[in-house]
XYZ file of N, CA and C in Angstrom:
129
model
N 150.650 36.865 76.428
C 149.327 37.289 76.787
C 148.342 36.619 75.834
N 147.277 36.047 76.379
C 146.274 35.370 75.573
C 145.164 36.346 75.198
N 144.819 36.371 73.934
C 143.749 37.226 73.430
C 142.635 36.321 72.918
N 141.495 36.338 73.606
C 140.385 35.460 73.235
C 139.899 35.697 71.813
N 139.971 36.917 71.325
C 139.512 37.226 69.972
C 140.383 36.553 68.920
N 141.650 36.331 69.255
C 142.623 35.793 68.304
C 142.872 34.301 68.516
N 142.821 33.845 69.767
C 143.176 32.461 70.071
C 144.686 32.314 70.086
N 145.161 31.108 69.835
C 146.608 30.863 69.785
C 146.879 29.798 68.737
N 147.322 30.249 67.584
C 147.572 29.344 66.461
C 148.611 28.286 66.808
N 149.665 28.674 67.540
C 150.728 27.726 67.891
C 150.222 26.578 68.757
N 149.248 26.867 69.606
C 148.697 25.840 70.499
C 147.404 25.241 69.963
N 147.050 25.625 68.730
C 145.833 25.128 68.075
C 144.560 25.506 68.848
N 144.562 26.723 69.425
C 143.388 27.245 70.119
C 142.716 28.228 69.173
N 141.499 27.916 68.721
C 140.843 28.775 67.735
C 140.411 30.119 68.314
N 140.245 31.123 67.431
C 139.735 32.420 67.872
C 138.404 32.258 68.604
N 138.136 33.185 69.505
C 136.899 33.238 70.298
C 136.813 32.133 71.346
N 137.939 31.479 71.666
C 137.958 30.493 72.745
C 138.196 31.237 74.051
N 137.250 31.144 74.959
C 137.355 31.843 76.232
C 138.417 31.214 77.121
N 139.204 32.060 77.766
C 140.215 31.575 78.704
C 139.543 30.781 79.821
N 138.360 31.200 80.217
C 137.632 30.503 81.280
C 137.257 29.076 80.891
N 137.279 28.762 79.602
C 136.949 27.407 79.159
C 138.150 26.465 79.196
N 139.339 27.009 79.439
C 140.527 26.157 79.552
C 140.362 25.258 80.776
N 140.840 24.048 80.695
C 140.789 23.113 81.812
C 141.501 23.705 83.027
N 141.032 23.393 84.219
C 141.636 23.943 85.442
C 143.076 23.491 85.637
N 143.472 22.425 84.973
C 144.853 21.938 85.085
C 145.791 22.596 84.067
N 145.257 23.509 83.240
C 146.064 24.190 82.219
C 147.166 24.997 82.880
N 148.346 24.982 82.278
C 149.463 25.829 82.699
C 150.011 26.545 81.471
N 150.592 27.713 81.680
C 151.173 28.482 80.590
C 152.291 27.669 79.937
N 152.268 27.530 78.617
C 153.313 26.753 77.948
C 154.680 27.429 77.977
N 154.718 28.722 78.242
C 156.000 29.441 78.290
C 156.645 29.417 79.665
N 155.827 29.595 80.725
C 156.408 29.744 82.069
C 155.872 28.742 83.087
N 154.950 27.884 82.688
C 154.355 26.856 83.533
C 153.566 27.422 84.723
N 153.106 28.662 84.616
C 152.269 29.248 85.660
C 150.866 28.655 85.549
N 150.280 28.215 86.666
C 148.940 27.634 86.614
C 147.861 28.669 86.295
N 146.797 28.196 85.687
C 145.694 29.054 85.250
C 145.163 29.933 86.374
N 145.038 29.412 87.582
C 144.416 30.173 88.667
C 145.212 31.411 89.091
N 146.465 31.526 88.648
C 147.270 32.697 88.994
C 147.180 33.822 87.963
N 146.477 33.581 86.864
C 146.327 34.607 85.834
C 145.214 35.579 86.206
N 145.377 36.827 85.789
C 144.358 37.856 86.004
C 143.999 38.480 84.664
N 142.765 38.956 84.567
C 142.317 39.601 83.337
C 142.902 41.000 83.247
N 143.412 41.343 82.075
C 143.963 42.671 81.816
C 143.043 43.348 80.812
N 142.534 44.488 81.174
C 141.635 45.221 80.284
C 142.439 46.220 79.466
N 142.113 46.323 78.188
C 142.817 47.265 77.307
C 142.232 48.645 77.417
């Protein structure tokens, strides 16, 4: 799960990087699911 407040150190994505700013061709590095299939999960 991607947390915009934290970013992703392993992928060199800094904190506060919005998921919406990821390129449309981005895929999950773990499961190769394309960006357009992700949904926002509210805490």
